[in-house]
Coordinates of C-alpha atoms in Angstrom, one line a residue:
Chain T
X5 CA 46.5 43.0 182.8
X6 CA 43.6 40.7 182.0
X7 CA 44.9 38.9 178.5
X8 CA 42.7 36.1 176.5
X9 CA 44.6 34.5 173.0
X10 CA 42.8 32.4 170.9
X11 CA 44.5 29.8 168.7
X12 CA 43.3 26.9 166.7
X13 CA 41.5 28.7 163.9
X14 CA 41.8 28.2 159.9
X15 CA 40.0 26.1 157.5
X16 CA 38.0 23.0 158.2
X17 CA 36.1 20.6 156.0
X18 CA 31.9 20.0 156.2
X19 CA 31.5 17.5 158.6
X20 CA 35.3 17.7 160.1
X21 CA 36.3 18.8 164.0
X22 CA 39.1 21.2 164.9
X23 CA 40.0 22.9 168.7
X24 CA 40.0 26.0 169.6
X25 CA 42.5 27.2 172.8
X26 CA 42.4 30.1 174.5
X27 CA 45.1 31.1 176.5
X28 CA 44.8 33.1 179.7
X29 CA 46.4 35.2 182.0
X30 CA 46.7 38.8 184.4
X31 CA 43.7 37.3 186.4
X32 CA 42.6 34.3 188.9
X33 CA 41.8 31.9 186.1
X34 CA 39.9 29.1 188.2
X35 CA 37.9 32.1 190.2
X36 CA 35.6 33.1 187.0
X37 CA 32.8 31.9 184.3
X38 CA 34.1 31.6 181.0
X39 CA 32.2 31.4 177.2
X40 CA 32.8 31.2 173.4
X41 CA 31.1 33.9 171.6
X42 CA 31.0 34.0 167.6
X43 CA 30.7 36.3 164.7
X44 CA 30.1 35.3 161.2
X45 CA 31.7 37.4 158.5
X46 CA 29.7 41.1 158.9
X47 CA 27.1 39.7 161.3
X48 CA 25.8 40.4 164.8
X49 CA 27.4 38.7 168.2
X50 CA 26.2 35.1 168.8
X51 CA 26.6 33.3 172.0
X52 CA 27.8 30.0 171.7
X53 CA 29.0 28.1 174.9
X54 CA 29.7 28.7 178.7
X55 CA 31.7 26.9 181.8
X56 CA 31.0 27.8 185.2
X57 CA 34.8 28.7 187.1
X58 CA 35.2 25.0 188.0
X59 CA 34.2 23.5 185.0
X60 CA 30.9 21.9 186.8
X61 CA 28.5 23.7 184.6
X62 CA 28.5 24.2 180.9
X63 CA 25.6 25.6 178.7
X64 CA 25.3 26.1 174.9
X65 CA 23.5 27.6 172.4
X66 CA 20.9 25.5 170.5
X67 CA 22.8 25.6 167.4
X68 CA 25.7 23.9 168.5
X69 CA 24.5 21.8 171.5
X70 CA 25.8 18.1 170.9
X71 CA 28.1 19.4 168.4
X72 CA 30.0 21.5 170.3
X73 CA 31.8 20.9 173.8
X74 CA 33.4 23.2 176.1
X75 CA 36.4 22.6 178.8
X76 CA 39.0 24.4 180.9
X77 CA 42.0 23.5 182.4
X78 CA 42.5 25.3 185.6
X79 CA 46.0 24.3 186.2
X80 CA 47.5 25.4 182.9
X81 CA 44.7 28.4 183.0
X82 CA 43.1 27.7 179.1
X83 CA 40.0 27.2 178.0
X84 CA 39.1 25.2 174.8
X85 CA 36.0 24.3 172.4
X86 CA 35.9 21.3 170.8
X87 CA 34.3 21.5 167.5
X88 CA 32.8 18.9 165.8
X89 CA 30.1 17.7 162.6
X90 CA 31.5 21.5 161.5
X91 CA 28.8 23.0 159.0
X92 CA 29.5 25.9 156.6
X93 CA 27.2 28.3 158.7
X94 CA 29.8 27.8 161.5
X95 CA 32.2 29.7 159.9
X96 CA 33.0 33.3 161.9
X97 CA 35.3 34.4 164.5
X98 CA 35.4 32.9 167.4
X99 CA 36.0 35.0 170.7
X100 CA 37.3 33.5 174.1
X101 CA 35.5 35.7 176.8
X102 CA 35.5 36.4 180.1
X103 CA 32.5 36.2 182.8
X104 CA 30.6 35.2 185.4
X105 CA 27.8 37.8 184.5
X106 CA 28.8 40.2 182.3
X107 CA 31.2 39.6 179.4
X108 CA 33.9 42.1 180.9
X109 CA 37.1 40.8 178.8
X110 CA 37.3 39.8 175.4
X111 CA 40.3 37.9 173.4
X112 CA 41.1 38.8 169.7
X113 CA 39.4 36.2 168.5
X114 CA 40.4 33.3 165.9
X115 CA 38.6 33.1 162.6
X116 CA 37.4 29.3 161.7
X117 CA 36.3 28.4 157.9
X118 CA 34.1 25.4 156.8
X119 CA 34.7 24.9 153.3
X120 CA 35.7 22.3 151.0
Chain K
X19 CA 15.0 37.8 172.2
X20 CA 16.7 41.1 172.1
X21 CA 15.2 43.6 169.9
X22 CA 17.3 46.9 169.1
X23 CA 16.1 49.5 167.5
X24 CA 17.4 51.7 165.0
X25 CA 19.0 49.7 163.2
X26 CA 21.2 52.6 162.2
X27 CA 21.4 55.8 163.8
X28 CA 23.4 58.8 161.9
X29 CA 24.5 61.9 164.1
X30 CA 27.0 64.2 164.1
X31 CA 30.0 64.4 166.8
X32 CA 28.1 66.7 169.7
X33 CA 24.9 65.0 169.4
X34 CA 22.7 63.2 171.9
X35 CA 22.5 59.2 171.0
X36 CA 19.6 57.2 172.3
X37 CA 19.7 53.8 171.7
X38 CA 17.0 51.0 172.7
X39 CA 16.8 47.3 173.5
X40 CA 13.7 45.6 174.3
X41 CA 13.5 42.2 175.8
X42 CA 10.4 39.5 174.5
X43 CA 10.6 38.8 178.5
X44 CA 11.7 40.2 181.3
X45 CA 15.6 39.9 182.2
X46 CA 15.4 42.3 185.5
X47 CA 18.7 44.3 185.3
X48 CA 20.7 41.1 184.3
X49 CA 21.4 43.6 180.8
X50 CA 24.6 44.6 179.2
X51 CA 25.8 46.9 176.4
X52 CA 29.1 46.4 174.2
X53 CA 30.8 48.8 171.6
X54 CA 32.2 47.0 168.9
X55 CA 34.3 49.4 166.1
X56 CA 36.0 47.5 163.0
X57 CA 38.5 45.1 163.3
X58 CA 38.0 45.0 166.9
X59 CA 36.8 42.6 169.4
X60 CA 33.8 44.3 172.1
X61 CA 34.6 45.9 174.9
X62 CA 31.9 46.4 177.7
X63 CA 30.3 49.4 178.1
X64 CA 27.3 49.2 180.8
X65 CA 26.7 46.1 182.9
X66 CA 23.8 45.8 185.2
X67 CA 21.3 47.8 182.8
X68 CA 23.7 51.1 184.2
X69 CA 26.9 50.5 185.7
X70 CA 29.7 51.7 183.8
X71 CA 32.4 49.7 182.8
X72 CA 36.3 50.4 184.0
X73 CA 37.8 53.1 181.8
X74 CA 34.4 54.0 180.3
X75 CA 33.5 57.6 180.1
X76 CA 30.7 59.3 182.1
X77 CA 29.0 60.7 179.2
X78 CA 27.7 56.8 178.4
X79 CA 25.2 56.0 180.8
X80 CA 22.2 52.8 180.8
X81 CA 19.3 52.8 182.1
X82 CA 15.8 50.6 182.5
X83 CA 14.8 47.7 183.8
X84 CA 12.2 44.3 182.5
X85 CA 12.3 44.4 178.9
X86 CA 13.2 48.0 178.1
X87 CA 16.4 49.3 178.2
X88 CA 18.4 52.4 176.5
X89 CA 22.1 53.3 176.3
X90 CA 22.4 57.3 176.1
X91 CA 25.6 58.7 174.7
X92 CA 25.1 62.4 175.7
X93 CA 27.7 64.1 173.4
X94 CA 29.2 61.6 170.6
X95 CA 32.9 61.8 170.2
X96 CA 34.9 60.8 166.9
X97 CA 35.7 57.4 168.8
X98 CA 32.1 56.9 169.7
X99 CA 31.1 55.7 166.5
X100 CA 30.9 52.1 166.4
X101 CA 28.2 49.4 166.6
X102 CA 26.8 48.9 169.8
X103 CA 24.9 45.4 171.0
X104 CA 22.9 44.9 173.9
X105 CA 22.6 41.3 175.5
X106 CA 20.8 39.7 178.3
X107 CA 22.9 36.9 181.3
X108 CA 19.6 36.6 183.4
X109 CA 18.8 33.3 181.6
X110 CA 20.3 30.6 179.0
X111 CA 21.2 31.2 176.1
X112 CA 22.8 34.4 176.7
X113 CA 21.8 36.6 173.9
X114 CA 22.5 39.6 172.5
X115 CA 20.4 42.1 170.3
X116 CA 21.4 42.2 166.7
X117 CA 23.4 45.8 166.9
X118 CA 22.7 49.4 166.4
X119 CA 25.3 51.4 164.4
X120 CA 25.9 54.6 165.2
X121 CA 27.3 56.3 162.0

């Protein structure tokens, strides 16, 4: 079965970077789209970044374009986001998801703080 | 932007729920729907303004088309009650809609 686990989350300082992985398997890893959704403490969904199945094309949200970089690894079938210039409205769970179209697997998610 | 409406909708197990989502521009069919309960990541519900998703039951259906779109649930069960989002993948960014909870 499809399975997506997040890692890298916990607390992070104003300004500071941390990485985010997220761990794939049960599927054809370099065959699909991939994206970073959030969700700030008891808020609404918020996409953040995607990467097209061969890593050629990556998009992001306005609020974390040039702060924020996405990748993948095909051979070792993870994705990750690279977070940097962190801000304390970036703090919320972070949800590894797949999709080429529709979002049709999520992970758990991994819950990232920025606070001094 | 993704526009839901209500904000909160309050119904009884047996009821019909009618959920909306309006687009400020038109995203075609390129419109999903995802149930989120607490503690829980989404799961997809509707893809393709009304496909159903694997392992989700009949009595969920989507419809519309543009910038109007509605998720019917025709009878709620206990587990139906959740917050629901809509979100559009015709165009970048990807958004969603800002929830609907159906209490």
């Amino acid at each position: 079965q499809v399975q997506l686990v997040e890692s890298g989350g916990g607390v992070a300082q104003p300004g500071g970077s941390t990485r985010l992985s997220c761990a794939a398997s049960g599927f054809n890893f370099r065959s699909f789209g991939l994206h970073w959704v959030r969700q700030a403490p008891g808020q609404g969904l918020v996409w953040v970044a995607l990467i097209s199945y061969d890593g050629t094309n990556k998009e992001y949200s306005a609020s974390v374009e040039g702060r924020f970089t996405i990748s993948r690894d095909n051979v070792n079938n993870t994705l990750y986001l690279q977070l940097d210039s962190l801000r304390p409205d970036d703090t919320a769970v972070y949800y590894c998801v797949r999709g080429s179209r529709e979002l049709d697997y999520w992970g758990q998610g991994t819950l990232v703080t920025v606070s001094s | 932007v993704l526009t839901q409406s209500p904000g909160t909708l309050s119904l009884s197990p047996g009821e019909r729920a009618t959920l909306s989502c309006r687009a400020s521009q038109s995203v075609s069919s390129d419109l999903a729907w995802y149930q989120q309960k607490p503690g829980q990541a989404p799961r997809l519900v509707i893809y393709g303004s009304s496909s159903r998703a694997t392992g989700i039951p009949d009595r969920f259906s989507g419809g519309g088309s543009g910038t109007d779109f509605t998720l019917t649930i025709s009878r709620l069960e206990p587990e139906d009650f959740a917050v629901y989002f809509c979100q559009q993948y015709g165009s970048s960014p990807r958004t969603f809609g800002q929830g609907t909870k159906v209490e």
